[in-house]
Amino acid sequence: MLDHLDDLASDFSVFHRIPDVTVLDGPTFLRLAWRMPAYQGVMQARAAAYQEADTSAGATPRMAPGRHEEINPGTRTSLMADPAFAGLFSYGSSRG
């Protein structure tokens, strides 16, 4: 994702009317960025190119028909509990 920040920023401005992605909090950015390949933008073209490269190299497509990957909803609780996001988000102290 970090390699495509400029592409994401471009697609965010077109499809979500968000001219500056840096105003988004991390969970919101990730939720929206995850969905960018669904729109006909730069990220859809990049995702298609990656899929084509994987398929032509003999790899199983990442999103084969009928195959569903679990999507983290991006809530505070789900991000903190998901090992894939360990250490990426800090919500400060839980003390009142």
Coordinates of C-alpha atoms in Angstrom, one line a residue, residues 11-95:
D11 CA -8.5 7.7 -6.5
F12 CA -9.6 9.0 -3.2
S13 CA -10.0 12.5 -4.7
V14 CA -12.1 11.1 -7.6
F15 CA -14.3 8.5 -6.0
H16 CA -14.6 9.8 -2.4
R17 CA -14.1 13.5 -3.0
I18 CA -11.3 13.5 -0.4
P19 CA -8.7 15.9 -1.7
D20 CA -6.2 15.3 1.1
V21 CA -6.0 11.7 2.4
T22 CA -3.8 12.8 5.3
V23 CA -6.8 14.2 7.1
L24 CA -8.2 10.7 7.5
D25 CA -7.5 8.6 10.6
G26 CA -5.7 5.3 10.0
P27 CA -8.6 2.9 10.3
T28 CA -10.8 5.0 7.9
F29 CA -8.0 5.3 5.4
L30 CA -7.4 1.5 5.4
R31 CA -11.2 0.8 5.1
L32 CA -11.5 3.0 2.1
A33 CA -8.1 2.0 0.5
W34 CA -9.1 -1.7 0.7
R35 CA -12.1 -1.0 -1.5
M36 CA -10.3 1.1 -4.1
P37 CA -9.9 -1.8 -6.6
A38 CA -13.7 -2.0 -6.9
Y39 CA -13.7 1.4 -8.7
Q40 CA -12.4 2.0 -12.2
G41 CA -9.3 3.9 -11.2
V42 CA -5.6 3.6 -10.9
M43 CA -5.8 1.0 -8.1
Q44 CA -8.2 -1.2 -10.1
A45 CA -5.7 -1.2 -12.9
R46 CA -2.8 -2.0 -10.6
A47 CA -4.8 -4.8 -8.9
A48 CA -5.6 -6.3 -12.3
A49 CA -2.0 -6.1 -13.3
Y50 CA -0.9 -7.9 -10.1
Q51 CA -3.5 -10.5 -10.6
E52 CA -2.5 -11.1 -14.2
A53 CA 1.2 -11.4 -13.2
D54 CA 0.3 -13.9 -10.5
T55 CA -1.9 -15.9 -12.8
S56 CA 0.6 -16.0 -15.7
A57 CA 3.4 -17.0 -13.2
G58 CA 1.2 -20.0 -12.3
A59 CA 0.1 -18.7 -8.9
T60 CA -3.5 -19.1 -7.7
P61 CA -5.4 -15.9 -8.1
R62 CA -5.7 -13.9 -4.9
M63 CA -9.4 -13.5 -5.2
A64 CA -10.6 -16.6 -7.1
P65 CA -14.3 -16.8 -7.8
G66 CA -16.2 -18.2 -4.9
R67 CA -13.3 -17.6 -2.5
H68 CA -13.8 -15.0 0.2
E69 CA -11.2 -13.5 2.4
E70 CA -12.1 -12.2 5.8
I71 CA -12.1 -8.4 5.8
N72 CA -11.4 -6.6 9.0
P73 CA -14.1 -4.0 9.6
G74 CA -11.6 -1.4 10.8
T75 CA -13.1 -0.8 14.2
R76 CA -10.9 -0.1 17.2
T77 CA -11.5 -3.5 18.7
S78 CA -11.1 -5.5 15.5
L79 CA -7.8 -3.7 14.6
M80 CA -6.3 -4.2 18.1
A81 CA -7.3 -7.9 18.1
D82 CA -6.0 -8.7 14.6
P83 CA -2.4 -10.0 14.6
A84 CA -1.9 -8.6 11.1
F85 CA -2.2 -5.1 12.5
A86 CA -0.2 -5.7 15.7
G87 CA 1.7 -2.5 16.6
L88 CA 0.3 -0.4 13.7
F89 CA -2.3 1.5 15.6
S90 CA -2.1 3.3 19.0
Y91 CA -5.2 4.5 20.7
G92 CA -3.5 5.8 23.7
S93 CA -4.0 4.7 27.3
S94 CA -7.3 3.0 28.2
R95 CA -7.2 4.6 31.6

